[in-house]
Amino acid sequence: MPETIALKNVISLVGDYPVLAGINFDAKNGEIILLRGSNGSGKTSLLRLIAGLIPVSRGNASVLGISLDGSSGNQIRSEIGYLGHKLPIYYDLSGQDNIKYFLSIRLSQSEIPKTSEKNGNDYLKEITNEALALVGLSVKLGKEKAGNLSHGQKKRLALAPILWSKPRILLLDEPHSGLDEISRGVLDQLVLDAANKGATVIYASHEHGANQRHVTRVISLAGGRVVEDKPNA
Amino acid sequence: MLKSSWIVFKKDVKIEMKSRVLAFQVLPLAGAVLIIFGFALGPDNQVLSRAAPGLVWITILLVSLLAVTRSIAIEDEIGADGIRLFGIDPGGLYLGKTMAATIQVFLIGVVIIFSSAAIFNSGFSDILSILAMVLGGFLAVGALCSAGILFGMMSLASNVRETLLPLLFLPVAAPVVLAATKVSVPALGGSKASILEWLGVLAVLFIAYLSVGTVVSESLLEEN
């Protein structure tokens, strides 16, 4: 199976501080990888580096066959879904309006039917409802102000446009934080569905008891380095 | 870029229509500022009407600063990472936010100008002067928002944005406020000398700030 992510001796400096200090890491299609480590071990930095959000200072890094350098971030980001600590949600807009906004931005003009303005709007409405359904949110809930939704519902709302875009790599930073067991189960199922469709899923968690049922590999980080890489038993 | 700026513009206007922060918080604040200025200057009609144009534009400057801060705070909800990951074109983001802020501040500015005529007892002169003030007002607000949104985007990832933004914004806002005050003087009952020159200054400032902002914003988010 081809490698979607290949990092060799990667060092990433933020200022003078090495947030990643010689990472060796690779990932293939359909893998679900759990990154473990205490706070400051480099989990978030690794996810951000893969997403092209922080620079590769030294070493070789390629994502989806594209070498990561100063200008390549934009090329890979359209293929990557990233859910970080800050949820990409405008709290004053409804869930539907949030999804519509992100999907309109993501879609190229050619993908929206252009025969009339109404058709374009109808198409957007249709795919917005599809995205809501994808994460198990009802249309009624989608009409609610995003700020009024529960934490778990906000996370699912934030995931809706990401999953609808069918990313080849899905990066989730502490996706279970603040969620109850039921919401964790829903999120895990969404992750599993994405992996079954061929996406490489990497999620970071500092919780030792994090649900590992669907995980294929567990990687432990400490001090910006991989200290353990093993298949999930 | 134009398509994404239109999408961003519609989103910002929709957020204001739902939250009504500018209408229900900033507009009453502007009214309170005008009234406080009125009390501070005392009941002398001549002093009030002479000071009116400058006080109106200081109030609009304050409104612009609050509107720009609010506009950037909206984007802070998803953060610079979110903007980059969703592929939002930085130039489109800049133009869309500038358009939305300009229209919102301009509408508040119109209310401020009409309120000031009553509060400062300055009245309005002929229709041409009023039209010049409206045109000049639009150019001035456009210039203020063009510069403000640019500096706001520069400070998006900064944790000292609240203090950094006014510090960067006020020096470039000073010539705009000066020119806008000069353009407003005739409409509020003062001399009509050199109104066209000041309108020209405002048009140049607006075009210059908007052009620089559009070009520079392309590289801002990557650097954040």
GROMACS .gro file of N, CA and C in nm, chain B residues 31-101:
model
  213
  264GLY      N    1  -2.375   5.718   2.013
  264GLY     CA    2  -2.470   5.822   2.057
  264GLY      C    3  -2.427   5.880   2.191
  265ALA      N    4  -2.386   5.792   2.282
  265ALA     CA    5  -2.344   5.838   2.415
  265ALA      C    6  -2.220   5.926   2.405
  266VAL      N    7  -2.127   5.888   2.316
  266VAL     CA    8  -2.004   5.968   2.299
  266VAL      C    9  -2.040   6.108   2.250
  267LEU      N   10  -2.130   6.116   2.151
  267LEU     CA   11  -2.170   6.248   2.098
  267LEU      C   12  -2.233   6.334   2.208
  268ILE      N   13  -2.319   6.272   2.288
  268ILE     CA   14  -2.388   6.347   2.395
  268ILE      C   15  -2.286   6.396   2.498
  269ILE      N   16  -2.189   6.310   2.532
  269ILE     CA   17  -2.086   6.351   2.630
  269ILE      C   18  -2.004   6.468   2.575
  270PHE      N   19  -1.970   6.459   2.444
  270PHE     CA   20  -1.899   6.572   2.381
  270PHE      C   21  -1.983   6.699   2.393
  271GLY      N   22  -2.113   6.685   2.366
  271GLY     CA   23  -2.204   6.800   2.373
  271GLY      C   24  -2.203   6.862   2.511
  272PHE      N   25  -2.214   6.780   2.616
  272PHE     CA   26  -2.211   6.831   2.754
  272PHE      C   27  -2.075   6.895   2.785
  273ALA      N   28  -1.969   6.831   2.738
  273ALA     CA   29  -1.835   6.882   2.769
  273ALA      C   30  -1.811   7.020   2.707
  274LEU      N   31  -1.869   7.044   2.589
  274LEU     CA   32  -1.846   7.172   2.522
  274LEU      C   33  -1.938   7.284   2.573
  275GLY      N   34  -2.043   7.246   2.643
  275GLY     CA   35  -2.133   7.346   2.699
  275GLY      C   36  -2.239   7.391   2.600
  276PRO      N   37  -2.323   7.488   2.640
  276PRO     CA   38  -2.441   7.522   2.559
  276PRO      C   39  -2.415   7.625   2.448
  277ASP      N   40  -2.292   7.671   2.431
  277ASP     CA   41  -2.264   7.775   2.331
  277ASP      C   42  -2.281   7.717   2.190
  278ASN      N   43  -2.383   7.766   2.116
  278ASN     CA   44  -2.416   7.712   1.983
  278ASN      C   45  -2.300   7.724   1.884
  279GLN      N   46  -2.231   7.837   1.891
  279GLN     CA   47  -2.121   7.860   1.796
  279GLN      C   48  -2.008   7.759   1.816
  280VAL      N   49  -1.974   7.738   1.942
  280VAL     CA   50  -1.868   7.639   1.973
  280VAL      C   51  -1.911   7.501   1.927
  281LEU      N   52  -2.036   7.467   1.957
  281LEU     CA   53  -2.086   7.334   1.921
  281LEU      C   54  -2.082   7.311   1.772
  282SER      N   55  -2.134   7.409   1.695
  282SER     CA   56  -2.141   7.386   1.549
  282SER      C   57  -2.002   7.388   1.486
  283ARG      N   58  -1.907   7.466   1.545
  283ARG     CA   59  -1.770   7.466   1.491
  283ARG      C   60  -1.700   7.334   1.520
  284ALA      N   61  -1.731   7.278   1.635
  284ALA     CA   62  -1.663   7.153   1.673
  284ALA      C   63  -1.727   7.029   1.611
  285ALA      N   64  -1.853   7.045   1.564
  285ALA     CA   65  -1.930   6.928   1.519
  285ALA      C   66  -1.857   6.838   1.420
  286PRO      N   67  -1.802   6.890   1.308
  286PRO     CA   68  -1.741   6.798   1.210
  286PRO      C   69  -1.628   6.714   1.270
  287GLY      N   70  -1.543   6.777   1.349
  287GLY     CA   71  -1.432   6.702   1.409
  287GLY      C   72  -1.481   6.597   1.506
  288LEU      N   73  -1.580   6.635   1.589
  288LEU     CA   74  -1.631   6.539   1.688
  288LEU      C   75  -1.702   6.423   1.621
  289VAL      N   76  -1.775   6.453   1.512
  289VAL     CA   77  -1.843   6.347   1.437
  289VAL      C   78  -1.740   6.247   1.387
  290TRP      N   79  -1.629   6.296   1.334
  290TRP     CA   80  -1.531   6.203   1.274
  290TRP      C   81  -1.447   6.131   1.379
  291ILE      N   82  -1.431   6.193   1.495
  291ILE     CA   83  -1.364   6.118   1.603
  291ILE      C   84  -1.456   6.003   1.647
  292THR      N   85  -1.587   6.032   1.651
  292THR     CA   86  -1.682   5.927   1.689
  292THR      C   87  -1.684   5.815   1.584
  293ILE      N   88  -1.683   5.854   1.454
  293ILE     CA   89  -1.683   5.751   1.348
  293ILE      C   90  -1.552   5.671   1.351
  294LEU      N   91  -1.444   5.738   1.387
  294LEU     CA   92  -1.316   5.667   1.401
  294LEU      C   93  -1.326   5.559   1.510
  295LEU      N   94  -1.389   5.597   1.622
  295LEU     CA   95  -1.407   5.501   1.731
  295LEU      C   96  -1.495   5.384   1.686
  296VAL      N   97  -1.603   5.417   1.612
  296VAL     CA   98  -1.693   5.313   1.562
  296VAL      C   99  -1.617   5.220   1.466
  297SER      N  100  -1.534   5.279   1.379
  297SER     CA  101  -1.457   5.197   1.283
  297SER      C  102  -1.365   5.101   1.358
  298LEU      N  103  -1.300   5.154   1.460
  298LEU     CA  104  -1.207   5.070   1.537
  298LEU      C  105  -1.281   4.953   1.602
  299LEU      N  106  -1.399   4.984   1.659
  299LEU     CA  107  -1.478   4.877   1.722
  299LEU      C  108  -1.528   4.778   1.618
  300ALA      N  109  -1.571   4.830   1.502
  300ALA     CA  110  -1.624   4.741   1.397
  300ALA      C  111  -1.514   4.650   1.343
  301VAL      N  112  -1.395   4.705   1.325
  301VAL     CA  113  -1.283   4.625   1.275
  301VAL      C  114  -1.244   4.519   1.378
  302THR      N  115  -1.238   4.561   1.505
  302THR     CA  116  -1.204   4.465   1.612
  302THR      C  117  -1.305   4.352   1.616
  303ARG      N  118  -1.432   4.387   1.603
  303ARG     CA  119  -1.540   4.287   1.603
  303ARG      C  120  -1.525   4.194   1.480
  304SER      N  121  -1.497   4.254   1.365
  304SER     CA  122  -1.485   4.177   1.242
  304SER      C  123  -1.372   4.075   1.253
  305ILE      N  124  -1.261   4.114   1.314
  305ILE     CA  125  -1.147   4.023   1.328
  305ILE      C  126  -1.176   3.920   1.438
  306ALA      N  127  -1.248   3.963   1.542
  306ALA     CA  128  -1.283   3.868   1.649
  306ALA      C  129  -1.369   3.755   1.594
  307ILE      N  130  -1.453   3.785   1.496
  307ILE     CA  131  -1.536   3.681   1.432
  307ILE      C  132  -1.445   3.575   1.369
  308GLU      N  133  -1.341   3.621   1.302
  308GLU     CA  134  -1.250   3.527   1.234
  308GLU      C  135  -1.165   3.451   1.335
  309ASP      N  136  -1.144   3.512   1.451
  309ASP     CA  137  -1.067   3.446   1.556
  309ASP      C  138  -1.141   3.322   1.608
  310GLU      N  139  -1.275   3.318   1.586
  310GLU     CA  140  -1.351   3.200   1.629
  310GLU      C  141  -1.301   3.074   1.558
  311ILE      N  142  -1.259   3.088   1.432
  311ILE     CA  143  -1.207   2.969   1.364
  311ILE      C  144  -1.054   2.971   1.359
  312GLY      N  145  -0.995   3.088   1.383
  312GLY     CA  146  -0.849   3.099   1.391
  312GLY      C  147  -0.780   3.099   1.256
  313ALA      N  148  -0.655   3.140   1.259
  313ALA     CA  149  -0.576   3.147   1.135
  313ALA      C  150  -0.562   3.007   1.073
  314ASP      N  151  -0.550   2.903   1.158
  314ASP     CA  152  -0.539   2.767   1.106
  314ASP      C  153  -0.665   2.729   1.028
  315GLY      N  154  -0.780   2.759   1.085
  315GLY     CA  155  -0.907   2.726   1.020
  315GLY      C  156  -0.917   2.794   0.884
  316ILE      N  157  -0.877   2.921   0.880
  316ILE     CA  158  -0.883   2.997   0.754
  316ILE      C  159  -0.794   2.930   0.649
  317ARG      N  160  -0.675   2.891   0.690
  317ARG     CA  161  -0.581   2.829   0.595
  317ARG      C  162  -0.628   2.690   0.554
  318LEU      N  163  -0.679   2.614   0.651
  318LEU     CA  164  -0.717   2.475   0.619
  318LEU      C  165  -0.838   2.468   0.528
  319PHE      N  166  -0.932   2.561   0.542
  319PHE     CA  167  -1.049   2.557   0.455
  319PHE      C  168  -1.022   2.623   0.320
  320GLY      N  169  -0.899   2.668   0.301
  320GLY     CA  170  -0.862   2.723   0.171
  320GLY      C  171  -0.928   2.856   0.142
  321ILE      N  172  -0.958   2.934   0.247
  321ILE     CA  173  -1.018   3.066   0.226
  321ILE      C  174  -0.910   3.156   0.169
  322ASP      N  175  -0.937   3.212   0.051
  322ASP     CA  176  -0.839   3.297  -0.015
  322ASP      C  177  -0.815   3.423   0.069
  323PRO      N  178  -0.690   3.447   0.113
  323PRO     CA  179  -0.665   3.562   0.202
  323PRO      C  180  -0.707   3.696   0.140
  324GLY      N  181  -0.683   3.712   0.011
  324GLY     CA  182  -0.725   3.835  -0.056
  324GLY      C  183  -0.876   3.849  -0.055
  325GLY      N  184  -0.945   3.738  -0.081
  325GLY     CA  185  -1.092   3.738  -0.079
  325GLY      C  186  -1.144   3.766   0.061
  326LEU      N  187  -1.078   3.708   0.159
  326LEU     CA  188  -1.117   3.730   0.299
  326LEU      C  189  -1.103   3.879   0.333
  327TYR      N  190  -0.989   3.936   0.291
  327TYR     CA  191  -0.963   4.078   0.320
  327TYR      C  192  -1.070   4.166   0.253
  328LEU      N  193  -1.092   4.143   0.124
  328LEU     CA  194  -1.187   4.228   0.052
  328LEU      C  195  -1.330   4.211   0.106
  329GLY      N  196  -1.369   4.087   0.132
  329GLY     CA  197  -1.504   4.061   0.183
  329GLY      C  198  -1.526   4.127   0.317
  330LYS      N  199  -1.429   4.115   0.405
  330LYS     CA  200  -1.443   4.174   0.539
  330LYS      C  201  -1.441   4.326   0.531
  331THR      N  202  -1.356   4.379   0.441
  331THR     CA  203  -1.349   4.525   0.427
  331THR      C  204  -1.482   4.580   0.373
  332MET      N  205  -1.538   4.512   0.274
  332MET     CA  206  -1.667   4.556   0.217
  332MET      C  207  -1.776   4.555   0.325
  333ALA      N  208  -1.782   4.444   0.399
  333ALA     CA  209  -1.887   4.430   0.501
  333ALA      C  210  -1.871   4.537   0.609
  334ALA      N  211  -1.747   4.556   0.657
  334ALA     CA  212  -1.724   4.655   0.764
  334ALA      C  213  -1.753   4.795   0.712
   0.00000   0.00000   0.00000
